[in-house]
CSV table of C-alpha atoms and ligand atoms in Angstrom, one decimal:
chain,number,residue,atom,x,y,z
A,1,UNK,CA,0.0,0.0,0.0
A,2,UNK,CA,1.2,3.5,-0.9
A,3,UNK,CA,2.0,5.9,1.7
A,4,UNK,CA,0.8,9.5,1.3
A,5,UNK,CA,0.8,12.6,3.4
A,6,UNK,CA,-2.5,14.6,4.0
A,7,UNK,CA,-3.2,17.9,5.8
A,8,UNK,CA,-5.7,17.1,8.6
A,9,UNK,CA,-5.7,20.5,10.3
A,10,UNK,CA,-4.9,24.2,9.8
A,11,UNK,CA,-4.3,27.0,12.3
A,12,UNK,CA,-3.0,30.6,12.3
A,13,UNK,CA,-2.1,33.6,14.6
A,14,UNK,CA,-1.8,37.2,14.2
A,15,UNK,CA,-0.4,39.4,17.2
A,16,UNK,CA,-3.2,41.6,18.5
A,17,UNK,CA,-1.4,45.0,17.8
A,18,UNK,CA,-2.8,46.0,14.3
A,19,UNK,CA,-1.5,49.0,12.4
A,20,UNK,CA,-3.7,50.4,9.6
A,21,UNK,CA,-1.9,52.3,6.8
A,22,UNK,CA,-3.2,55.5,8.3
A,23,UNK,CA,-1.4,54.6,11.6
A,24,UNK,CA,1.8,53.8,9.9
A,25,UNK,CA,1.6,56.8,7.5
A,26,UNK,CA,1.2,59.0,10.8
A,27,UNK,CA,4.1,57.3,12.5
A,28,UNK,CA,6.4,57.7,9.5
A,29,UNK,CA,5.2,61.2,9.0
A,30,UNK,CA,6.3,62.2,12.4
A,31,UNK,CA,9.8,61.2,11.3
A,32,UNK,CA,9.6,63.1,8.1
A,33,UNK,CA,9.2,59.9,5.9
A,34,UNK,CA,6.4,60.6,3.3
A,35,UNK,CA,3.9,57.8,2.2
A,36,UNK,CA,0.2,57.5,2.0
A,37,UNK,CA,-2.5,55.1,2.1
A,38,UNK,CA,-3.2,55.4,-1.6
A,39,UNK,CA,0.4,54.5,-2.6
A,40,UNK,CA,0.5,51.4,-0.3
A,41,UNK,CA,-2.8,50.2,-1.5
A,42,UNK,CA,-2.3,50.9,-5.1
A,43,UNK,CA,1.3,49.3,-5.4
A,44,UNK,CA,0.7,46.4,-3.0
A,45,UNK,CA,-3.0,45.9,-1.9
A,46,UNK,CA,-1.9,46.1,1.7
A,47,UNK,CA,-4.4,48.0,4.2
A,48,UNK,CA,-3.0,46.8,7.6
A,49,UNK,CA,-0.3,44.7,9.2
A,50,UNK,CA,0.2,43.3,12.8
A,51,UNK,CA,3.3,43.8,14.8
A,52,UNK,CA,4.2,41.6,17.7
A,53,UNK,CA,4.9,43.3,21.1
A,54,UNK,CA,8.3,43.5,22.7
A,55,UNK,CA,9.4,40.2,24.3
A,56,UNK,CA,7.2,38.2,22.0
A,57,UNK,CA,9.1,35.8,19.6
A,58,UNK,CA,8.4,33.9,16.5
A,59,UNK,CA,8.0,30.7,18.7
A,60,UNK,CA,5.2,32.4,20.6
A,61,UNK,CA,3.4,33.2,17.4
A,62,UNK,CA,4.1,29.6,16.1
A,63,UNK,CA,2.8,28.1,19.4
A,64,UNK,CA,-0.6,29.7,19.0
A,65,UNK,CA,-0.9,28.7,15.3
A,66,UNK,CA,0.2,25.2,16.2
A,67,UNK,CA,-2.4,24.9,19.0
A,68,UNK,CA,-5.2,26.0,16.6
A,69,UNK,CA,-3.9,23.5,13.9
A,70,UNK,CA,-3.7,20.6,16.4
A,71,UNK,CA,-7.2,21.3,17.6
A,72,UNK,CA,-8.5,21.4,14.1
A,73,UNK,CA,-6.8,18.0,13.4
A,74,UNK,CA,-8.3,16.6,16.6
A,75,UNK,CA,-4.6,15.9,17.7
A,76,UNK,CA,-2.5,16.7,20.6
A,77,UNK,CA,1.2,17.8,21.0
A,78,UNK,CA,2.1,14.1,22.0
A,79,UNK,CA,0.9,12.9,18.6
A,80,UNK,CA,3.5,14.9,16.9
A,81,UNK,CA,6.8,13.2,15.9
A,82,UNK,CA,8.1,15.9,13.5
A,83,UNK,CA,8.1,19.8,13.8
A,84,UNK,CA,9.4,21.9,11.0
A,85,UNK,CA,9.4,25.7,11.4
A,86,UNK,CA,9.9,27.9,8.4
A,87,UNK,CA,11.3,31.2,9.5
A,88,UNK,CA,13.9,34.0,8.7
A,89,UNK,CA,13.3,35.5,12.0
A,90,UNK,CA,14.2,32.9,14.5
A,91,UNK,CA,14.1,33.5,18.4
A,92,UNK,CA,17.9,32.9,18.6
A,93,UNK,CA,20.9,32.1,16.5
A,94,UNK,CA,20.4,28.5,17.9
A,95,UNK,CA,18.7,26.3,18.9
A,96,UNK,CA,16.1,26.4,16.3
A,97,UNK,CA,12.8,27.9,16.7
A,98,UNK,CA,11.2,24.4,16.1
A,99,UNK,CA,13.1,23.1,19.2
A,100,UNK,CA,11.9,26.1,21.2
A,101,UNK,CA,8.4,25.5,19.9
A,102,UNK,CA,8.6,21.8,20.8
A,103,UNK,CA,9.6,22.7,24.4
A,104,UNK,CA,6.6,25.1,24.7
A,105,UNK,CA,4.2,22.6,23.3
A,106,UNK,CA,5.5,19.9,25.5
A,107,UNK,CA,6.0,17.4,22.7
A,108,UNK,CA,9.5,16.0,23.3
A,109,UNK,CA,11.1,13.3,21.4
A,110,UNK,CA,10.3,13.8,17.8
A,111,UNK,CA,12.6,15.5,15.3
A,112,UNK,CA,12.6,19.4,15.3
A,113,UNK,CA,14.3,21.6,13.0
A,114,UNK,CA,14.0,25.0,11.0
A,115,UNK,CA,13.9,25.6,7.3
A,116,UNK,CA,15.3,29.0,6.0
A,117,UNK,CA,14.1,29.9,2.6
A,118,UNK,CA,12.6,33.2,3.3
A,119,UNK,CA,9.0,33.6,1.8
A,120,UNK,CA,9.4,30.2,0.1
A,121,UNK,CA,10.0,28.6,3.4
A,122,UNK,CA,6.5,27.0,4.0
A,123,UNK,CA,6.4,25.2,0.6
A,124,UNK,CA,10.0,24.0,1.3
A,125,UNK,CA,9.0,22.8,4.9
A,126,UNK,CA,5.9,21.1,3.5
A,127,UNK,CA,7.8,19.4,0.9
A,128,UNK,CA,10.4,18.1,3.4
A,129,UNK,CA,7.7,17.0,5.8
A,130,UNK,CA,5.8,15.1,3.0
A,131,UNK,CA,9.2,13.3,2.0
A,132,UNK,CA,9.8,12.3,5.6
A,133,UNK,CA,6.2,10.9,5.9
A,134,UNK,CA,6.4,9.1,2.6
A,135,UNK,CA,9.7,7.5,3.5
A,136,UNK,CA,8.2,6.2,6.9
A,137,UNK,CA,10.5,8.4,9.0
A,138,UNK,CA,7.5,10.6,10.5
A,139,UNK,CA,3.9,10.0,10.9
A,140,UNK,CA,2.4,13.0,12.1
A,141,UNK,CA,4.1,16.4,11.5
A,142,UNK,CA,3.5,19.9,12.6
A,143,UNK,CA,4.6,22.3,9.6
A,144,UNK,CA,4.6,26.0,10.7
A,145,UNK,CA,5.6,29.2,9.1
A,146,UNK,CA,6.2,32.0,11.7
A,147,UNK,CA,7.8,35.4,11.3
A,148,UNK,CA,8.5,38.8,13.2
A,149,UNK,CA,9.5,40.9,10.3
A,150,UNK,CA,8.8,44.2,12.1
A,151,UNK,CA,12.2,43.7,14.0
A,152,UNK,CA,14.2,43.5,10.7
A,153,UNK,CA,12.5,46.3,8.8
A,154,UNK,CA,14.3,49.6,8.3
A,155,UNK,CA,11.6,52.2,9.2
A,156,UNK,CA,13.6,54.9,7.4
A,157,UNK,CA,13.2,53.1,4.0
A,158,UNK,CA,9.5,53.7,2.9
A,159,UNK,CA,9.9,51.4,-0.1
A,160,UNK,CA,10.1,48.4,2.4
A,161,UNK,CA,8.8,49.0,5.8
A,162,UNK,CA,5.1,49.6,4.6
A,163,UNK,CA,5.1,46.1,3.0
A,164,UNK,CA,5.7,43.6,5.8
A,165,UNK,CA,4.0,42.4,9.0
A,166,UNK,CA,4.2,39.6,11.7
A,167,UNK,CA,2.2,36.3,12.1
A,168,UNK,CA,2.2,32.6,12.0
A,169,UNK,CA,0.4,29.7,10.3
A,170,UNK,CA,0.5,26.0,10.7
A,171,UNK,CA,-0.6,22.6,9.5
A,172,UNK,CA,-0.7,19.2,10.8
A,173,UNK,CA,0.4,16.8,8.0
A,174,UNK,CA,-0.3,13.1,8.6
A,175,UNK,CA,0.4,9.7,6.9
A,176,UNK,CA,-2.5,8.6,4.9
A,177,UNK,CA,-3.5,5.8,2.5
A,178,UNK,CA,-4.8,8.4,0.0
A,179,UNK,CA,-3.1,11.7,-1.2
A,180,UNK,CA,-2.8,14.4,0.1
A,181,UNK,CA,0.1,16.1,-1.5
A,182,UNK,CA,0.3,15.4,-5.1
A,183,UNK,CA,3.5,17.1,-6.2
A,184,UNK,CA,6.1,19.7,-5.3
A,185,UNK,CA,8.6,21.6,-7.1
A,186,UNK,CA,11.4,23.5,-5.4
A,187,UNK,CA,14.1,25.8,-6.8
A,188,UNK,CA,16.8,28.4,-5.8
A,189,UNK,CA,19.1,30.8,-7.6
A,190,UNK,CA,21.9,32.0,-5.4
A,191,UNK,CA,23.1,34.6,-7.8
A,192,UNK,CA,20.2,36.8,-6.6
A,193,UNK,CA,21.3,36.9,-3.1
A,194,UNK,CA,21.6,40.7,-3.0
A,195,UNK,CA,18.1,41.4,-4.3
A,196,UNK,CA,16.4,40.6,-1.2
A,197,UNK,CA,18.6,40.1,2.0
A,198,UNK,CA,19.3,41.1,5.7
A,199,UNK,CA,23.0,41.1,5.4
A,200,UNK,CA,24.0,41.4,9.0
A,201,UNK,CA,25.6,38.8,10.9
A,202,UNK,CA,26.7,38.0,14.5
A,203,UNK,CA,30.5,38.1,15.1
A,204,UNK,CA,32.7,38.3,18.2
A,205,UNK,CA,29.8,39.3,20.3
A,206,UNK,CA,28.4,42.0,18.1
A,207,UNK,CA,26.2,42.5,15.0
A,208,UNK,CA,28.3,43.1,11.9
A,209,UNK,CA,26.7,44.5,8.8
A,210,UNK,CA,23.3,46.0,8.5
A,211,UNK,CA,20.8,43.6,10.3
A,212,UNK,CA,17.8,45.3,8.4
A,213,UNK,CA,15.8,44.1,5.2
A,214,UNK,CA,17.2,45.4,1.8
A,215,UNK,CA,15.1,44.9,-1.3
A,216,UNK,CA,15.3,45.8,-4.9
A,217,UNK,CA,11.6,45.8,-5.3
A,218,UNK,CA,11.1,46.0,-9.0
A,219,UNK,CA,13.8,43.2,-9.8
A,220,UNK,CA,12.0,40.9,-7.1
A,221,UNK,CA,8.7,41.6,-8.8
A,222,UNK,CA,9.8,40.8,-12.2
A,223,UNK,CA,11.6,37.5,-11.2
A,224,UNK,CA,8.8,36.5,-8.9
A,225,UNK,CA,6.1,36.6,-11.6
A,226,UNK,CA,8.2,34.3,-14.1
A,227,UNK,CA,9.1,31.7,-11.5
A,228,UNK,CA,5.8,31.4,-9.9
A,229,UNK,CA,4.3,30.7,-13.3
A,230,UNK,CA,7.0,28.0,-14.1
A,231,UNK,CA,6.6,26.4,-10.5
A,232,UNK,CA,2.9,26.2,-10.9
A,233,UNK,CA,3.0,24.5,-14.3
A,234,UNK,CA,5.7,22.2,-12.9
A,235,UNK,CA,3.5,20.8,-10.2
A,236,UNK,CA,0.6,20.4,-12.4
A,237,UNK,CA,2.5,18.4,-15.0
A,238,UNK,CA,4.1,16.2,-12.3
A,239,UNK,CA,0.7,15.4,-11.1
A,240,UNK,CA,-0.8,15.0,-14.5
A,241,UNK,CA,-3.3,17.8,-14.0
A,242,UNK,CA,-4.1,21.1,-15.8
A,243,UNK,CA,-5.1,24.7,-14.6
A,244,UNK,CA,-8.7,23.5,-14.8
A,245,UNK,CA,-8.2,21.2,-12.0
A,246,UNK,CA,-7.1,23.9,-9.4
A,247,UNK,CA,-10.0,24.8,-7.0
A,248,UNK,CA,-8.0,27.4,-5.1
A,249,UNK,CA,-4.6,29.1,-5.6
A,250,UNK,CA,-3.0,29.9,-2.3
A,251,UNK,CA,-0.2,32.0,-3.1
A,252,UNK,CA,2.5,33.7,-0.9
A,253,UNK,CA,0.9,37.0,0.2
A,254,UNK,CA,3.5,39.6,-0.8
A,255,UNK,CA,1.6,41.8,-3.3
A,256,UNK,CA,-1.8,41.7,-4.9
A,257,UNK,CA,-0.4,42.7,-8.2
A,258,UNK,CA,1.9,39.6,-8.3
A,259,UNK,CA,-1.1,37.3,-7.3
A,260,UNK,CA,-3.2,39.0,-10.1
A,261,UNK,CA,-0.4,38.4,-12.5
A,262,UNK,CA,0.2,34.7,-11.5
A,263,UNK,CA,-3.7,34.2,-11.8
A,264,UNK,CA,-3.8,35.6,-15.3
A,265,UNK,CA,-1.0,33.5,-16.6
A,266,UNK,CA,-2.7,30.4,-15.2
A,267,UNK,CA,-6.1,31.6,-16.6
A,268,UNK,CA,-7.6,31.5,-13.1
A,269,UNK,CA,-10.2,34.1,-12.0
A,270,UNK,CA,-9.3,36.1,-8.9
A,271,UNK,CA,-12.5,34.3,-7.3
A,272,UNK,CA,-10.2,31.2,-7.1
A,273,UNK,CA,-7.3,32.9,-5.3
A,274,UNK,CA,-7.2,33.2,-1.6
A,275,UNK,CA,-6.1,36.8,-0.9
A,276,UNK,CA,-5.2,38.0,2.7
A,277,UNK,CA,-2.4,40.4,2.0
A,278,UNK,CA,-4.6,43.3,2.6
A,279,UNK,CA,-5.1,42.4,6.3
A,280,UNK,CA,-1.6,41.3,7.3
A,281,UNK,CA,0.9,42.5,4.7
A,282,UNK,CA,3.9,40.3,3.7
A,283,UNK,CA,4.4,37.8,6.7
A,284,UNK,CA,7.1,36.0,4.7
A,285,UNK,CA,7.1,32.2,5.4
A,286,UNK,CA,3.9,32.6,7.5
A,287,UNK,CA,1.8,34.1,4.7
A,288,UNK,CA,0.9,30.8,2.8
A,289,UNK,CA,-0.4,28.9,5.9
A,290,UNK,CA,-2.1,32.1,7.1
A,291,UNK,CA,-4.0,32.4,3.9
A,292,UNK,CA,-4.8,28.6,3.8
A,293,UNK,CA,-6.2,28.8,7.3
A,294,UNK,CA,-8.2,31.7,6.4
A,295,UNK,CA,-9.6,29.8,3.4
A,296,UNK,CA,-10.6,26.9,5.5
A,297,UNK,CA,-12.1,28.7,8.4
A,298,UNK,CA,-14.0,31.2,6.2
A,299,UNK,CA,-15.6,27.9,4.4
A,300,UNK,CA,-14.1,28.9,1.0
A,301,UNK,CA,-11.6,25.9,0.9
A,302,UNK,CA,-13.6,22.6,1.4
A,303,UNK,CA,-12.5,18.9,2.0
A,304,UNK,CA,-11.6,17.3,-1.4
A,305,UNK,CA,-10.8,20.4,-3.3
A,306,UNK,CA,-7.4,20.7,-5.1
A,307,UNK,CA,-5.1,23.5,-3.9
A,308,UNK,CA,-2.0,25.0,-5.4
A,309,UNK,CA,0.3,26.6,-2.9
A,310,UNK,CA,3.3,28.7,-4.2
A,311,UNK,CA,6.0,30.9,-2.8
A,312,UNK,CA,8.8,33.0,-3.9
A,313,UNK,CA,11.4,34.7,-1.8
A,314,UNK,CA,15.1,35.8,-0.7
A,315,UNK,CA,17.8,33.4,-1.9
A,316,UNK,CA,16.3,33.7,-4.7
A,317,UNK,CA,13.9,30.7,-3.7
A,318,UNK,CA,10.8,29.6,-5.2
A,319,UNK,CA,8.4,26.5,-5.2
A,320,UNK,CA,5.0,25.1,-5.4
A,321,UNK,CA,3.0,22.3,-3.8
A,322,UNK,CA,-0.2,20.9,-5.4
A,323,UNK,CA,-2.5,18.9,-3.0
A,324,UNK,CA,-5.9,17.6,-2.4
A,325,UNK,CA,-7.2,18.9,0.7
B,401,ACO,N1,5.2,55.8,-0.4
B,401,ACO,C1,5.2,56.8,-1.2
B,401,ACO,N2,6.1,56.5,-2.3
B,401,ACO,C2,7.0,55.5,-2.5
B,401,ACO,C3,7.0,54.5,-1.3
B,401,ACO,C4,6.1,54.7,-0.2
B,401,ACO,N3,6.0,53.9,0.7
B,401,ACO,N4,8.0,53.6,-1.7
B,401,ACO,C5,8.6,54.0,-2.7
B,401,ACO,N5,7.9,55.2,-3.1
B,401,ACO,C6,8.3,55.9,-4.5
B,401,ACO,C7,9.6,55.7,-5.0
B,401,ACO,O1,10.5,56.4,-4.4
B,401,ACO,C8,9.4,56.0,-6.5
B,401,ACO,O2,9.4,57.4,-6.6
B,401,ACO,P1,10.2,58.0,-7.9
B,401,ACO,O3,9.3,57.5,-9.1
B,401,ACO,O4,9.9,59.5,-7.6
B,401,ACO,O5,11.6,57.6,-7.9
B,401,ACO,C9,8.0,55.5,-6.8
B,401,ACO,O6,7.4,55.5,-5.5
B,401,ACO,C10,7.9,54.3,-7.6
B,401,ACO,O7,8.8,53.2,-6.9
B,401,ACO,P2,8.9,52.0,-7.4
B,401,ACO,O8,9.8,51.1,-6.5
B,401,ACO,O9,9.3,52.0,-8.9
B,401,ACO,O10,7.5,51.2,-7.1
B,401,ACO,P3,6.9,49.9,-7.6
B,401,ACO,O11,5.7,50.1,-8.5
B,401,ACO,O12,7.9,49.0,-8.3
B,401,ACO,O13,6.4,49.2,-6.3
B,401,ACO,C11,7.0,47.6,-4.7
B,401,ACO,C12,7.2,49.0,-5.3
B,401,ACO,C13,5.6,47.6,-4.1
B,401,ACO,C14,8.1,47.3,-3.7
B,401,ACO,C15,7.1,46.5,-5.9
B,401,ACO,O14,8.3,46.7,-6.5
B,401,ACO,C16,7.0,45.2,-5.4
B,401,ACO,O15,5.9,44.7,-4.8
B,401,ACO,N6,8.0,44.4,-5.5
B,401,ACO,C17,8.0,43.1,-5.1
B,401,ACO,C18,8.2,42.9,-3.6
B,401,ACO,C19,8.0,41.6,-3.1
B,401,ACO,O16,7.1,40.8,-3.5
B,401,ACO,N7,8.8,41.2,-2.3
B,401,ACO,C20,8.6,40.2,-1.4
B,401,ACO,C21,9.2,39.0,-2.0
B,401,ACO,S1,9.1,37.7,-0.8
B,401,ACO,C22,10.4,37.8,0.4
B,401,ACO,O17,11.2,36.9,0.3
B,401,ACO,C23,10.5,38.6,1.6
C-alpha cells in the first residue's frame, strides 16, 4: 500500500497589535518620511499589518498557530513526531525555533528543525515533511511558518517598511492511504542573494553589517512573476493535472499585483485565489499557511478540493505544492 501525506488541520495567529496604513503613515510622517494609504494600497494591496509586542518571539506566534492546527486536526502535541518551522526571524541564532516551539508545546522526542528559505519557507518545509512521511521516518508532522519581520524592517526606508508584518500559520500533516500532497517543485538561484537580504551577521559578540531588510523591489517583482508561473506549471505536469483542476490558488501574500499576474498567466479568475495580504501584509514564510487557514475557516476551501500553494522569496528561492485537501 502506498503511503501519502495529507493535511488534517490548519491554524494561524496574528499578534493583536494591528497598524492600519493610516497609523503607519502617521508614525512615518512624524519622522519626516512621506508615504500614503493610496500609494501602499495601489502598489501592494496592503491595508494593515500586525506587529508583535516587545518580548514576543516567532516561537510564541508559532505556538498559537500550532495549537489551533492541532485542535482542528483533533490531535494533541503528544501525537507529533516531527516539527518543521519555516522562519527567517528565529528567536535565537540557535537552537532552532522548532526546538523552542517543541519545548513550549511539551511534545518532546520527535525531530525538530527550522527551514530557512525566506518567503518560500513554507512550501520548502511542507515538501520536506511530505518526503519524511512518505519514507516512513515520520507519521504526524507539524509544519509551521512563523515570522516577526517588524524587527528586521528599516523604518527609514519607505519602499520596504510599509510592506511587511508579523504572524504565524501551521498545518498538521499526517500519513494517509490516500493523497494528500500530489507534487512539489522547489528551486533556488543563489546569484540573486543581493536582491532581497538582511546582510548583518553575529561576530565576536556584536552584529556586523546591517541587520535590516534590503530589497530591490522592481527586480524582485519581475523575477517573482516568471518563476511562480513555471513552478505552478511544473507541479501540475508532475501530477498529470491542468489549470482547470485547481479549485484554489493559495499564493505567498506579498503583493496583490503579483497574485493577479500569476492568476492571469494560469487563466484563473481572482475568485479562485485566496487573498489575505490586505489584512496582514507580507508575513514571509507565515503568509501561505495564514492564507490557507483563512480559506478553510471562512468556508471557502472545502475537503476534497485541489489547492495550489506557491511561494517566492529571498535566496532567490521559489516553489509550489499541489495537494488534495
Ligand atoms: N510611499 C510613497 N512613495 C514611495 C514609497 C512609499 N512607501 N516607496 C517608494 N515610493 C516611491 C519611489 O521613491 C518612487 O518614486 P520616484 O518615481 O519619484 O523615484 C516611486 O514610489 C515608485 O517606486 P517603485 O519602486 O518603482 O514602485 P513599484 O511600483 O515597483 O512598487 C514595490 C514597489 C511595491 C516594492 C514593488 O516593486 C513590489 O511589490 N516588489 C516585489 C516585492 C515583493 O514581492 N517582495 C517580497 C518577496 S518575498 C520575500 O522573500 C520577503
